[in-house]
Short mmCIF file of C-alpha atoms and ligand atoms in Angstrom, two decimals:
data_model
loop_
_atom_site.label_atom_id
_atom_site.label_comp_id
_atom_site.label_asym_id
_atom_site.label_seq_id
_atom_site.Cartn_x
_atom_site.Cartn_y
_atom_site.Cartn_z
CA MET A 2 -0.17 0.03 0.23
CA LYS A 3 1.01 3.10 -0.84
CA GLY A 4 2.83 5.11 2.46
CA LEU A 5 4.02 3.02 4.44
CA LYS A 6 7.54 2.24 3.95
CA GLY A 7 9.91 3.83 5.97
CA LYS A 8 7.35 5.22 8.62
CA ILE A 9 7.21 5.22 11.97
CA ALA A 10 4.57 3.51 13.76
CA ILE A 11 3.47 2.79 17.18
CA VAL A 12 1.11 0.11 17.60
CA THR A 13 -0.25 -0.48 21.39
CA GLY A 14 -1.66 -4.17 22.30
CA ALA A 15 0.93 -5.57 19.95
CA ALA A 16 2.14 -8.41 22.01
CA LYS A 17 -0.79 -11.10 20.56
CA GLY A 18 -3.68 -11.04 18.59
CA LEU A 19 -5.46 -8.60 16.84
CA GLY A 20 -1.78 -6.48 17.53
CA LYS A 21 0.42 -8.51 16.90
CA ALA A 22 -1.42 -9.19 13.15
CA MET A 23 -1.16 -5.10 12.56
CA ALA A 24 2.80 -5.20 13.33
CA LEU A 25 3.38 -7.82 11.51
CA ARG A 26 1.35 -6.38 8.65
CA LEU A 27 2.62 -2.73 9.10
CA ALA A 28 6.08 -4.52 8.96
CA GLN A 29 5.27 -6.54 5.58
CA GLU A 30 4.98 -3.11 4.18
CA GLY A 31 8.38 -1.80 5.09
CA THR A 32 6.59 0.29 8.11
CA ILE A 33 9.11 0.09 11.06
CA VAL A 34 7.23 -0.97 14.18
CA VAL A 35 7.57 0.07 17.44
CA ALA A 36 4.97 -2.94 19.84
CA ALA A 37 4.02 -1.40 22.49
CA ASP A 38 1.72 -3.77 25.37
CA VAL A 39 2.00 -4.57 29.41
CA ASP A 40 3.42 -8.37 29.01
CA HIS A 41 6.68 -7.48 28.62
CA GLU A 42 7.47 -11.96 27.77
CA ALA A 43 4.59 -11.69 25.18
CA LEU A 44 5.54 -8.72 23.34
CA ASP A 45 9.68 -9.77 23.96
CA ALA A 46 8.55 -12.55 21.43
CA ALA A 47 5.76 -10.91 19.22
CA VAL A 48 9.25 -8.41 18.38
CA GLY A 49 12.05 -11.68 18.51
CA GLU A 50 9.45 -13.30 15.44
CA LEU A 51 9.33 -9.77 13.10
CA VAL A 52 13.40 -9.01 14.01
CA GLY A 53 13.99 -12.60 13.01
CA ALA A 54 11.72 -12.35 10.02
CA GLY A 55 14.50 -9.07 8.91
CA TYR A 56 11.84 -6.86 9.48
CA SER A 57 12.52 -3.12 11.29
CA ALA A 58 10.64 -3.77 15.03
CA GLU A 59 11.26 -3.07 18.67
CA GLY A 60 9.42 -4.01 21.55
CA TYR A 61 8.60 -0.74 24.31
CA THR A 62 7.07 -2.48 27.09
CA ILE A 63 4.44 0.49 29.03
CA ASP A 64 1.14 -0.03 31.46
CA LEU A 65 -1.28 2.13 29.38
CA THR A 66 -3.42 2.57 32.43
CA LYS A 67 -0.30 4.89 32.55
CA VAL A 68 -0.79 8.70 31.31
CA SER A 69 2.59 9.20 32.17
CA GLN A 70 3.79 6.49 30.64
CA ILE A 71 1.98 7.19 27.65
CA ASP A 72 3.49 10.22 27.48
CA THR A 73 7.16 8.83 27.95
CA MET A 74 6.78 6.47 25.54
CA ILE A 75 5.59 8.74 22.87
CA GLU A 76 8.25 11.43 23.98
CA TYR A 77 11.26 8.58 23.79
CA ILE A 78 9.68 7.43 20.39
CA ALA A 79 9.45 11.11 19.03
CA ARG A 80 13.13 11.78 19.61
CA LYS A 81 14.88 7.89 18.32
CA HIS A 82 13.26 8.41 15.37
CA GLY A 83 12.71 12.14 14.56
CA ARG A 84 9.22 11.75 14.08
CA ILE A 85 5.98 9.36 14.72
CA ASP A 86 4.04 9.23 11.56
CA PHE A 87 1.68 6.33 12.37
CA LEU A 88 -0.30 5.12 15.51
CA VAL A 89 -2.87 2.84 16.18
CA ASN A 90 -4.04 2.69 19.70
CA ASN A 91 -5.43 -0.99 19.58
CA ALA A 92 -4.59 -2.33 23.26
CA GLY A 93 -8.42 -3.40 24.40
CA ILE A 94 -9.66 -5.48 27.29
CA GLN A 95 -12.90 -7.09 27.96
CA ILE A 96 -14.21 -8.04 30.96
CA ARG A 97 -18.11 -9.90 31.76
CA LYS A 98 -20.21 -9.38 33.73
CA TRP A 99 -23.73 -8.08 33.97
CA ALA A 100 -24.45 -4.46 34.27
CA THR A 101 -26.15 -4.80 37.57
CA GLU A 102 -23.12 -6.62 39.61
CA PHE A 103 -20.45 -4.36 37.49
CA PRO A 104 -17.27 -3.43 40.13
CA GLU A 105 -16.70 -0.24 40.12
CA GLU A 106 -12.93 -1.03 39.89
CA ASP A 107 -13.24 -3.21 36.40
CA TYR A 108 -15.34 -0.59 35.47
CA ASP A 109 -12.50 1.68 36.01
CA LEU A 110 -9.78 -0.52 34.64
CA LEU A 111 -11.56 -1.63 31.37
CA MET A 112 -12.12 2.35 30.12
CA ASP A 113 -8.98 3.00 31.21
CA ILE A 114 -7.56 0.81 28.77
CA ASN A 115 -9.78 0.73 26.40
CA LEU A 116 -10.78 5.20 25.88
CA LYS A 117 -8.79 6.51 28.12
CA SER A 118 -4.97 5.69 26.97
CA TYR A 119 -6.52 6.08 22.83
CA TYR A 120 -7.32 9.52 23.79
CA PHE A 121 -3.46 10.89 25.92
CA ALA A 122 -1.62 8.63 23.16
CA SER A 123 -3.33 10.30 20.53
CA ARG A 124 -3.01 13.40 22.08
CA ALA A 125 1.13 12.67 23.08
CA ALA A 126 1.70 11.76 19.26
CA ALA A 127 -0.82 14.79 17.64
CA ARG A 128 1.57 16.71 19.43
CA TYR A 129 4.43 16.03 16.88
CA MET A 130 2.38 15.11 14.01
CA LYS A 131 1.34 18.51 14.02
CA GLN A 132 5.55 19.75 14.24
CA GLN A 133 6.38 17.60 11.20
CA GLY A 134 2.78 18.43 9.15
CA GLY A 135 0.81 15.45 9.28
CA GLY A 136 0.49 12.08 10.03
CA ALA A 137 -2.43 9.12 10.62
CA ILE A 138 -3.92 7.43 13.62
CA VAL A 139 -6.16 4.20 13.99
CA CYS A 140 -8.11 3.47 17.05
CA THR A 141 -9.62 -0.18 17.08
CA SER A 142 -13.33 -0.32 17.77
CA SER A 143 -15.35 -3.13 17.43
CA ALA A 144 -18.71 -3.97 16.16
CA ASN A 145 -19.88 -3.70 19.92
CA SER A 146 -19.85 0.17 18.94
CA GLU A 147 -22.84 -0.73 17.95
CA ARG A 148 -24.91 -4.13 18.20
CA PHE A 149 -24.70 -4.51 21.93
CA THR A 150 -24.52 -7.95 23.79
CA THR A 151 -24.95 -8.68 27.25
CA LYS A 152 -22.80 -8.66 29.87
CA ARG A 153 -20.44 -6.03 28.16
CA THR A 154 -22.22 -2.96 28.87
CA PRO A 155 -19.25 -1.38 29.91
CA TYR A 156 -17.03 -3.26 26.58
CA CYS A 157 -20.02 -1.80 24.62
CA ILE A 158 -19.69 2.38 25.96
CA SER A 159 -16.18 2.40 25.88
CA LYS A 160 -16.03 1.06 22.37
CA ALA A 161 -19.24 3.04 21.08
CA ALA A 162 -17.13 6.30 22.47
CA VAL A 163 -14.05 5.69 20.60
CA ASN A 164 -16.03 5.85 17.42
CA GLY A 165 -16.81 9.27 18.46
CA LEU A 166 -13.72 10.14 19.58
CA ALA A 167 -12.06 9.10 16.15
CA ALA A 168 -15.11 11.46 14.51
CA ALA A 169 -14.04 13.92 17.11
CA LEU A 170 -10.89 14.05 16.76
CA GLY A 171 -10.54 13.49 12.97
CA ASN A 172 -12.83 16.96 12.44
CA GLU A 173 -10.90 18.64 15.12
CA TRP A 174 -7.40 18.22 13.10
CA GLY A 175 -7.76 17.44 9.79
CA ARG A 176 -5.96 20.99 9.74
CA PHE A 177 -3.06 20.10 11.05
CA ASN A 178 -2.77 17.26 7.86
CA ILE A 179 -3.14 14.62 10.92
CA ARG A 180 -6.27 11.94 9.65
CA VAL A 181 -7.90 9.98 12.64
CA ASN A 182 -9.91 6.46 11.91
CA ALA A 183 -11.79 3.42 13.66
CA VAL A 184 -11.68 -0.18 12.58
CA ALA A 185 -14.87 -1.88 14.52
CA PRO A 186 -14.24 -5.37 13.92
CA GLY A 187 -16.31 -8.89 14.29
CA TYR A 188 -15.56 -11.48 16.46
CA VAL A 189 -11.63 -12.59 16.19
CA TYR A 190 -10.45 -16.21 17.76
CA THR A 191 -7.91 -14.38 19.67
CA ASP A 192 -7.41 -14.88 23.75
CA MET A 193 -10.54 -12.57 24.29
CA VAL A 194 -13.54 -14.39 21.94
CA LYS A 195 -11.86 -17.77 23.41
CA GLN A 196 -11.77 -16.73 27.09
CA GLY A 197 -15.19 -15.29 26.14
CA ILE A 198 -16.30 -18.74 24.16
CA ALA A 199 -14.99 -20.61 27.83
CA GLU A 200 -17.12 -18.80 30.48
CA GLY A 201 -20.23 -19.98 28.41
CA ILE A 202 -20.81 -16.15 27.74
CA ILE A 203 -20.19 -16.33 23.53
CA ASP A 204 -21.83 -19.32 22.09
CA GLU A 205 -20.06 -20.02 18.89
CA LYS A 206 -22.39 -21.07 16.49
CA ALA A 207 -25.56 -19.42 17.37
CA GLY A 208 -23.12 -15.68 17.02
CA MET A 209 -22.68 -16.28 13.76
CA SER A 210 -26.90 -16.64 13.19
CA VAL A 211 -26.29 -12.77 13.03
CA VAL A 212 -23.57 -12.35 11.00
CA PRO A 213 -23.99 -12.58 6.79
CA LEU A 214 -20.63 -14.08 5.68
CA LYS A 215 -20.80 -16.35 9.16
CA ARG A 216 -18.01 -17.37 10.34
CA TYR A 217 -15.15 -15.54 12.57
CA LEU A 218 -13.25 -13.28 10.91
CA LEU A 219 -8.80 -13.67 10.11
CA PRO A 220 -6.24 -11.04 12.20
CA GLU A 221 -5.47 -10.25 9.05
CA GLU A 222 -8.39 -9.52 7.73
CA ILE A 223 -8.63 -6.57 10.42
CA ALA A 224 -4.61 -5.98 9.96
CA ALA A 225 -5.41 -4.85 6.25
CA ALA A 226 -7.75 -2.36 6.43
CA VAL A 227 -6.43 -0.91 9.71
CA CYS A 228 -3.10 -0.80 6.98
CA PHE A 229 -5.48 0.67 4.62
CA LEU A 230 -6.54 3.50 6.98
CA LEU A 231 -2.74 4.48 7.73
CA SER A 232 -2.39 4.66 4.09
CA ASP A 233 -2.01 7.29 1.34
CA GLU A 234 -4.42 5.36 -0.22
CA ALA A 235 -7.05 6.54 2.16
CA SER A 236 -5.74 10.10 2.17
CA GLY A 237 -9.29 11.56 1.43
CA ILE A 238 -10.21 10.00 5.00
CA THR A 239 -11.16 10.88 8.42
CA GLY A 240 -13.21 10.61 11.45
CA GLN A 241 -14.99 7.11 9.38
CA THR A 242 -15.51 3.74 11.74
CA LEU A 243 -14.59 0.67 9.59
CA PHE A 244 -16.91 -1.68 10.26
CA VAL A 245 -14.29 -5.44 9.45
CA ASP A 246 -17.44 -7.14 11.09
CA GLY A 247 -18.75 -9.77 8.40
CA GLY A 248 -21.52 -7.15 7.79
CA TRP A 249 -22.84 -8.03 11.25
CA ASN A 250 -23.49 -4.07 11.73
CA LYS A 251 -26.09 -4.13 9.14
CA ASN A 252 -27.91 -7.31 10.08
CA GLY A 253 -31.67 -7.11 11.32
CA LEU A 254 -33.30 -10.23 13.02
CA PRO A 255 -32.07 -13.73 12.16
CA GLU A 256 -34.05 -16.22 10.02
CA ALA A 257 -35.19 -19.53 11.18
CA LYS A 258 -32.99 -20.95 8.40
CA ASP A 259 -30.32 -19.22 9.86
CA LEU A 260 -30.72 -20.41 13.41
CA GLU A 261 -30.34 -23.66 12.01
N1 NAD B 309 -11.23 -10.17 19.04
C1 NAD B 309 -12.43 -9.93 18.54
O1 NAD B 309 -12.68 -10.84 18.06
C2 NAD B 309 -12.56 -8.21 18.91
C3 NAD B 309 -13.13 -7.72 18.45
C4 NAD B 309 -13.70 -6.52 18.40
C5 NAD B 309 -12.94 -6.04 19.01
N2 NAD B 309 -11.89 -6.51 19.35
C6 NAD B 309 -10.65 -5.38 19.88
O2 NAD B 309 -9.32 -5.30 19.53
C7 NAD B 309 -8.17 -4.96 20.17
C8 NAD B 309 -7.23 -6.05 20.73
O3 NAD B 309 -7.96 -6.97 21.34
P1 NAD B 309 -7.60 -8.50 20.81
O4 NAD B 309 -8.54 -9.40 20.50
O5 NAD B 309 -6.31 -8.99 20.12
O6 NAD B 309 -7.09 -9.11 22.59
P2 NAD B 309 -5.85 -9.60 22.87
O7 NAD B 309 -6.60 -9.82 24.26
O8 NAD B 309 -5.61 -11.02 21.98
O9 NAD B 309 -5.18 -8.95 23.33
C9 NAD B 309 -4.56 -6.96 23.62
C10 NAD B 309 -3.83 -7.61 23.93
O10 NAD B 309 -3.56 -5.47 24.63
C11 NAD B 309 -2.79 -6.03 25.70
N3 NAD B 309 -3.22 -5.04 27.04
C12 NAD B 309 -3.99 -4.91 28.39
N4 NAD B 309 -3.50 -4.13 29.10
C13 NAD B 309 -3.03 -4.17 29.00
C14 NAD B 309 -2.52 -2.56 29.19
N5 NAD B 309 -2.80 -1.70 30.46
N6 NAD B 309 -1.02 -1.74 28.92
C15 NAD B 309 -0.69 -2.47 27.63
N7 NAD B 309 -1.18 -3.15 27.23
C16 NAD B 309 -1.78 -3.94 27.30
C17 NAD B 309 -3.37 -7.16 26.20
O11 NAD B 309 -1.65 -7.78 27.13
C18 NAD B 309 -3.05 -8.01 25.37
O12 NAD B 309 -1.18 -8.64 24.75
C19 NAD B 309 -8.99 -4.70 21.12
O13 NAD B 309 -8.92 -3.96 21.54
C20 NAD B 309 -9.84 -5.20 21.51
O14 NAD B 309 -11.48 -4.47 22.61
C21 NAD B 309 -10.97 -7.51 19.80
#
C-alpha cells in the first residue's frame, strides 16, 4: 500500500491477537514498527519473530493505564526516530459481568485501557504529528460499538466512545493533516474471544447466525483495514469507523434458517 514504507508506527497491544497481526502487516509493508504492550514476555516473543524475519521492529513495555507512561513512550519514540507517522490505539480488555453487578474498579480499569489511553496517546502523538506536518491514527473499536451484547455494557460503551473519539479528533485535527479513523472488528479467534467462549458467554455457533458472512474474521483481515486507513490510499478519509465485521452491523433479526 502507498505511503507506509519507511514510516514510524506505534501499535499498542501488539504482543498478541489483533495488534500482533497489525504489527506484522505494517512491517511487511516496510513500516518501522514499535510494538507496545504490558505483557513483557509475550512482547519479547512477538518482536523476536518480527526481527527474526528481517523486519524493522522494536518492543516497548508500557502499562497504558498510566498517562505518564504514555507521554514518556511517545516522547522517547519521537526523539529516537525523529518523528511519529502512525499511531494504532489497539490495546483493549473485556470484562463480562451483568451491568447490575459490575464493580467500579473493573469499570475504571476497562475505561482506562479501552478509551482513556486512546485519547491520551493520540494527544501526545498529535503534538509531534502537528509539528512534522501530518500523520495518521487508527483506533480499534468493535462491532460492539453498534451491536450490543449482554454482560458487556462497559465494553460496548467504551467502543461506542472510540467511534466518537475518531470522529471528534478527525474533525479537530484535519487542519493539521492528521487523519483519525477507527476499525470496528467482528469476532476474531483471539484470547479475548476464546475466553468468552470458555466462560460460556459467547455461543460460538449461534453468534454467527447474525453475521452475513457466517464466519469468524481473521486477524489479517483486520490488519489489512488498519494498514489501508493509515496509508496514502485512504488520504481522503478521516473521522470514520470502518466495520470489518462480516456485515454484522447491517443485519437485523436472524431468520429461522440462519439458526439451523
Ligand atoms: N478479538 C475480537 O474478536 C475483537 C473484536 C472486536 C474488537 N476487538 C478489539 O481489538 C483489540 C485487540 O483485542 P484482541 O482480541 O487482540 O485481544 P488480546 O487480549 O488478544 O490482546 C490484547 C493486548 O492488549 C494488551 N494490553 C492489555 N492491557 C494493557 C495495558 N494496560 N497496557 C498495555 N497493553 C495492554 C494485552 O497484553 C494484549 O497483548 C481490543 O481493543 C479489542 O477490544 C477484538
